[in-house]
Amino acid sequence: MQLLSHLIRAPALTGAVAPSSQFLARAMADAARGAGHIVELGAGTGAVTRALARQHPDATLTLVELQPALARRLARSFPQARVVGQPAAWVLDGYEGDVAQAGTARPALAAQRAASLPRPALGPRADGVLGRGDGDDGDDGDDSDDSDDGADGRSGRIALVSSLPFRSLPPAVHAQTRRAILDFLTRHTGSWLVQFTYAPRAPFDAGPGFRWMRGRTIVANIPPATVWTLTPAP
């Protein structure tokens, strides 16, 4: 019911009538295998988040959710995660190392590229960060673009796991988010995007230099959904 109420208020930003099924959530989490850091875009009610937390307990988890009520719910349900109530483009432009600096690590870049996006209503913190993962002091001092394992043995590879409704996003938001994702994948060696669609075609045109790979189609989901992964072309 909570997702339905958000769909009524903001249909272009919500995109789904029902949360992802456990079958789709597991397939999305499977596609993030090997990541030491996971950034979930459009975490919503936490259906995919639960599978990510269960299947990747050692990975750091950053949850991006623009709807304030859903973001607060995520912060309560996943205290080990960092929950950011800002547009995905802002968070990706400000992501350095293993934590998202909520668009502040690259302030000039984030401000310039996200200028056309509406400023969201944030949660209780001025920077839009509602929760923090354990052991995070908010200043990692490392913009590691490499995919080597860290000192704690955790993989340095980053998976972006997205439930954003690209087919229904407003054009300006679609363009900014697409650009931020492609920049992120270029900047962080070894990173990849996991995205599902209800249509049989790729989620969006990534252009030259990137490659979509079609994964499993989850017929048990309502409606059936296909999981895709996007990586820079070799």
Short mmCIF file of C-alpha atoms in Angstrom, two decimals:
data_model
loop_
_atom_site.label_atom_id
_atom_site.label_comp_id
_atom_site.label_asym_id
_atom_site.label_seq_id
_atom_site.Cartn_x
_atom_site.Cartn_y
_atom_site.Cartn_z
CA MET A 1 0.00 0.00 0.00
CA GLN A 2 2.85 2.40 0.74
CA LEU A 3 4.33 1.93 -2.73
CA LEU A 4 0.89 2.42 -4.30
CA SER A 5 0.41 5.70 -2.44
CA HIS A 6 3.78 6.94 -3.76
CA LEU A 7 2.82 5.83 -7.27
CA ILE A 8 -0.32 7.96 -7.08
CA ARG A 9 1.61 11.02 -5.86
CA ALA A 10 4.67 10.65 -8.13
CA PRO A 11 3.99 8.13 -10.93
CA ALA A 12 6.97 9.10 -13.11
CA LEU A 13 9.43 8.59 -10.25
CA THR A 14 7.88 5.42 -8.82
CA GLY A 15 7.20 3.29 -11.89
CA ALA A 16 5.84 0.12 -10.25
CA VAL A 17 2.48 -0.73 -8.73
CA ALA A 18 3.90 -3.54 -6.56
CA PRO A 19 7.32 -4.13 -5.00
CA SER A 20 9.70 -6.47 -6.81
CA SER A 21 9.00 -10.12 -6.03
CA GLN A 22 11.41 -12.20 -3.99
CA PHE A 23 12.33 -14.03 -7.21
CA LEU A 24 13.33 -10.83 -9.01
CA ALA A 25 15.07 -9.52 -5.89
CA ARG A 26 17.19 -12.68 -5.67
CA ALA A 27 18.09 -12.46 -9.36
CA MET A 28 19.15 -8.83 -8.93
CA ALA A 29 21.27 -9.77 -5.91
CA ASP A 30 22.80 -12.70 -7.82
CA ALA A 31 23.88 -10.27 -10.55
CA ALA A 32 25.76 -8.20 -7.93
CA ARG A 33 27.93 -11.18 -6.94
CA GLY A 34 31.58 -10.23 -6.49
CA ALA A 35 30.97 -6.66 -5.39
CA GLY A 36 32.51 -5.34 -2.19
CA HIS A 37 30.40 -2.20 -2.35
CA ILE A 38 26.79 -1.99 -3.51
CA VAL A 39 24.89 1.19 -4.33
CA GLU A 40 21.16 0.60 -4.76
CA LEU A 41 19.36 3.23 -6.81
CA GLY A 42 15.64 3.60 -6.14
CA ALA A 43 15.57 1.26 -3.15
CA GLY A 44 11.85 1.87 -2.57
CA THR A 45 10.30 -0.37 0.06
CA GLY A 46 13.45 -2.47 0.40
CA ALA A 47 12.35 -5.58 -1.52
CA VAL A 48 15.65 -5.83 -3.42
CA THR A 49 17.60 -4.45 -0.45
CA ARG A 50 16.63 -7.42 1.70
CA ALA A 51 18.05 -9.84 -0.88
CA LEU A 52 21.23 -7.75 -1.22
CA ALA A 53 21.78 -7.64 2.54
CA ARG A 54 21.14 -11.38 2.87
CA GLN A 55 23.27 -12.51 -0.08
CA HIS A 56 26.12 -9.99 0.39
CA PRO A 57 26.54 -9.55 4.16
CA ASP A 58 30.16 -8.39 3.85
CA ALA A 59 29.53 -5.70 1.23
CA THR A 60 29.01 -2.06 2.16
CA LEU A 61 25.52 -0.93 1.25
CA THR A 62 24.41 2.54 0.15
CA LEU A 63 20.67 2.97 -0.48
CA VAL A 64 19.45 5.86 -2.62
CA GLU A 65 15.77 6.74 -2.33
CA LEU A 66 14.28 10.13 -3.21
CA GLN A 67 10.86 9.65 -1.57
CA PRO A 68 11.35 10.88 2.05
CA ALA A 69 8.91 8.44 3.70
CA LEU A 70 10.45 5.45 1.93
CA ALA A 71 13.97 6.67 2.76
CA ARG A 72 13.10 6.92 6.47
CA ARG A 73 11.63 3.42 6.36
CA LEU A 74 14.82 2.08 4.77
CA ALA A 75 16.95 3.75 7.45
CA ARG A 76 14.91 2.02 10.15
CA SER A 77 14.90 -1.37 8.42
CA PHE A 78 18.59 -1.44 7.41
CA PRO A 79 20.62 0.29 10.14
CA GLN A 80 23.84 -1.18 8.69
CA ALA A 81 23.35 0.76 5.46
CA ARG A 82 23.85 4.37 4.47
CA VAL A 83 20.55 5.78 3.21
CA VAL A 84 20.71 8.88 1.04
CA GLY A 85 17.60 10.92 0.19
CA GLN A 86 18.99 12.64 -2.89
CA PRO A 87 18.71 12.15 -6.68
CA ALA A 88 20.75 9.25 -7.99
CA ALA A 89 22.80 11.57 -10.23
CA TRP A 90 23.90 13.66 -7.25
CA VAL A 91 24.94 10.61 -5.26
CA LEU A 92 26.85 8.99 -8.12
CA ASP A 93 28.67 12.23 -8.96
CA GLY A 94 29.68 12.53 -5.31
CA TYR A 95 30.68 8.91 -4.75
CA GLU A 96 34.29 8.41 -3.73
CA GLY A 97 35.84 5.21 -2.42
CA ASP A 98 33.50 2.95 -0.46
CA VAL A 99 30.93 5.48 0.79
CA ALA A 100 28.69 8.03 -0.88
CA GLN A 101 29.38 11.55 0.29
CA ALA A 102 25.83 12.60 -0.59
CA GLY A 103 26.93 14.74 -3.50
CA THR A 104 29.53 16.69 -1.52
CA ALA A 105 32.78 14.91 -2.46
CA ARG A 106 32.66 16.51 -5.92
CA PRO A 107 30.61 19.64 -5.09
CA ALA A 108 31.35 21.69 -8.22
CA LEU A 109 30.78 18.72 -10.55
CA ALA A 110 27.59 17.63 -8.82
CA ALA A 111 26.19 21.16 -8.73
CA GLN A 112 26.97 21.79 -12.39
CA ARG A 113 25.64 18.51 -13.77
CA ALA A 114 22.55 18.20 -11.56
CA ALA A 115 21.51 21.85 -11.79
CA SER A 116 18.43 21.00 -13.84
CA LEU A 117 17.11 18.49 -11.31
CA PRO A 118 14.57 19.62 -8.70
CA ARG A 119 15.97 19.84 -5.19
CA PRO A 120 14.35 17.04 -3.15
CA ALA A 121 12.69 17.31 0.21
CA LEU A 122 15.34 15.76 2.44
CA GLY A 123 15.03 13.80 5.64
CA PRO A 124 16.12 14.90 9.11
CA ARG A 125 19.74 15.57 8.08
CA ALA A 126 20.59 18.57 5.91
CA ASP A 127 22.81 16.45 3.67
CA GLY A 128 20.08 13.92 3.04
CA VAL A 129 21.94 11.07 4.74
CA LEU A 130 19.50 9.24 7.00
CA GLY A 131 21.65 6.31 8.08
CA ARG A 132 25.27 5.17 8.00
CA GLY A 133 26.88 1.79 7.59
CA ASP A 134 28.88 0.47 10.48
CA GLY A 135 32.45 1.61 10.81
CA ASP A 136 31.87 4.64 8.57
CA ASP A 137 33.20 7.91 9.90
CA GLY A 138 32.04 9.84 6.83
CA ASP A 139 35.56 10.61 5.61
CA ASP A 140 37.38 7.79 3.86
CA GLY A 141 40.00 10.02 2.25
CA ASP A 142 40.21 7.68 -0.73
CA ASP A 143 38.81 8.13 -4.19
CA SER A 144 39.88 4.62 -5.15
CA ASP A 145 39.08 4.01 -8.78
CA ASP A 146 40.81 0.63 -8.80
CA SER A 147 39.14 -2.72 -8.25
CA ASP A 148 41.77 -4.25 -5.95
CA ASP A 149 40.77 -5.75 -2.63
CA GLY A 150 40.91 -3.36 0.30
CA ALA A 151 42.91 -3.75 3.49
CA ASP A 152 39.93 -5.51 5.11
CA GLY A 153 39.88 -8.15 2.34
CA ARG A 154 36.66 -6.77 0.85
CA SER A 155 36.54 -6.52 -2.94
CA GLY A 156 36.96 -2.98 -4.24
CA ARG A 157 34.48 -3.62 -7.08
CA ILE A 158 31.24 -1.62 -7.03
CA ALA A 159 27.85 -2.81 -8.24
CA LEU A 160 25.11 -0.31 -8.97
CA VAL A 161 21.79 -2.09 -8.49
CA SER A 162 18.94 -0.08 -9.95
CA SER A 163 15.16 -0.29 -9.82
CA LEU A 164 14.77 3.16 -11.36
CA PRO A 165 11.93 3.32 -13.93
CA PHE A 166 13.97 4.63 -16.87
CA ARG A 167 11.09 4.25 -19.33
CA SER A 168 8.91 6.66 -17.32
CA LEU A 169 11.42 9.11 -15.82
CA PRO A 170 11.00 12.77 -16.83
CA PRO A 171 13.39 13.50 -19.72
CA ALA A 172 15.73 15.77 -17.72
CA VAL A 173 15.99 13.26 -14.86
CA HIS A 174 16.49 10.38 -17.32
CA ALA A 175 19.32 12.21 -19.09
CA GLN A 176 21.07 13.27 -15.88
CA THR A 177 20.80 9.81 -14.33
CA ARG A 178 21.98 8.03 -17.47
CA ARG A 179 24.93 10.39 -17.76
CA ALA A 180 25.86 9.93 -14.10
CA ILE A 181 25.74 6.12 -14.39
CA LEU A 182 27.95 6.05 -17.49
CA ASP A 183 30.41 8.48 -15.88
CA PHE A 184 30.47 6.32 -12.75
CA LEU A 185 31.18 3.10 -14.67
CA THR A 186 33.98 4.84 -16.56
CA ARG A 187 35.48 6.34 -13.40
CA HIS A 188 35.38 3.20 -11.24
CA THR A 189 37.26 0.35 -12.90
CA GLY A 190 35.51 -3.00 -12.60
CA SER A 191 32.12 -1.55 -11.65
CA TRP A 192 28.85 -2.54 -13.32
CA LEU A 193 25.14 -1.73 -13.35
CA VAL A 194 22.37 -4.21 -12.62
CA GLN A 195 18.96 -3.04 -13.91
CA PHE A 196 15.67 -4.78 -14.54
CA THR A 197 13.00 -3.97 -17.11
CA TYR A 198 9.49 -5.15 -17.86
CA ALA A 199 10.09 -4.64 -21.59
CA PRO A 200 12.17 -7.09 -23.70
CA ARG A 201 14.68 -4.41 -24.76
CA ALA A 202 17.64 -2.88 -22.91
CA PRO A 203 16.76 -0.34 -20.19
CA PHE A 204 18.30 2.61 -22.06
CA ASP A 205 20.69 3.36 -24.90
CA ALA A 206 24.16 3.39 -23.35
CA GLY A 207 25.90 4.45 -26.54
CA PRO A 208 29.35 3.39 -27.80
CA GLY A 209 31.85 2.18 -25.27
CA PHE A 210 29.33 0.22 -23.18
CA ARG A 211 27.75 -3.20 -23.47
CA TRP A 212 24.40 -4.47 -22.17
CA MET A 213 24.13 -8.18 -21.35
CA ARG A 214 20.70 -9.74 -21.00
CA GLY A 215 20.31 -12.02 -18.00
CA ARG A 216 17.46 -14.01 -16.52
CA THR A 217 13.80 -13.33 -17.22
CA ILE A 218 11.76 -13.80 -14.07
CA VAL A 219 8.36 -15.05 -15.23
CA ALA A 220 7.18 -15.46 -11.62
CA ASN A 221 7.37 -11.69 -11.15
CA ILE A 222 4.22 -9.64 -11.82
CA PRO A 223 4.69 -8.48 -14.51
CA PRO A 224 7.56 -10.67 -15.78
CA ALA A 225 10.89 -8.84 -15.62
CA THR A 226 14.32 -9.27 -17.19
CA VAL A 227 17.61 -8.55 -15.41
CA TRP A 228 20.30 -6.74 -17.41
CA THR A 229 23.91 -5.81 -16.64
CA LEU A 230 25.82 -2.89 -18.15
CA THR A 231 29.61 -2.67 -18.27
CA PRO A 232 32.17 -0.66 -20.22
CA ALA A 233 33.02 -2.50 -23.42
CA PRO A 234 36.39 -4.27 -23.33
#
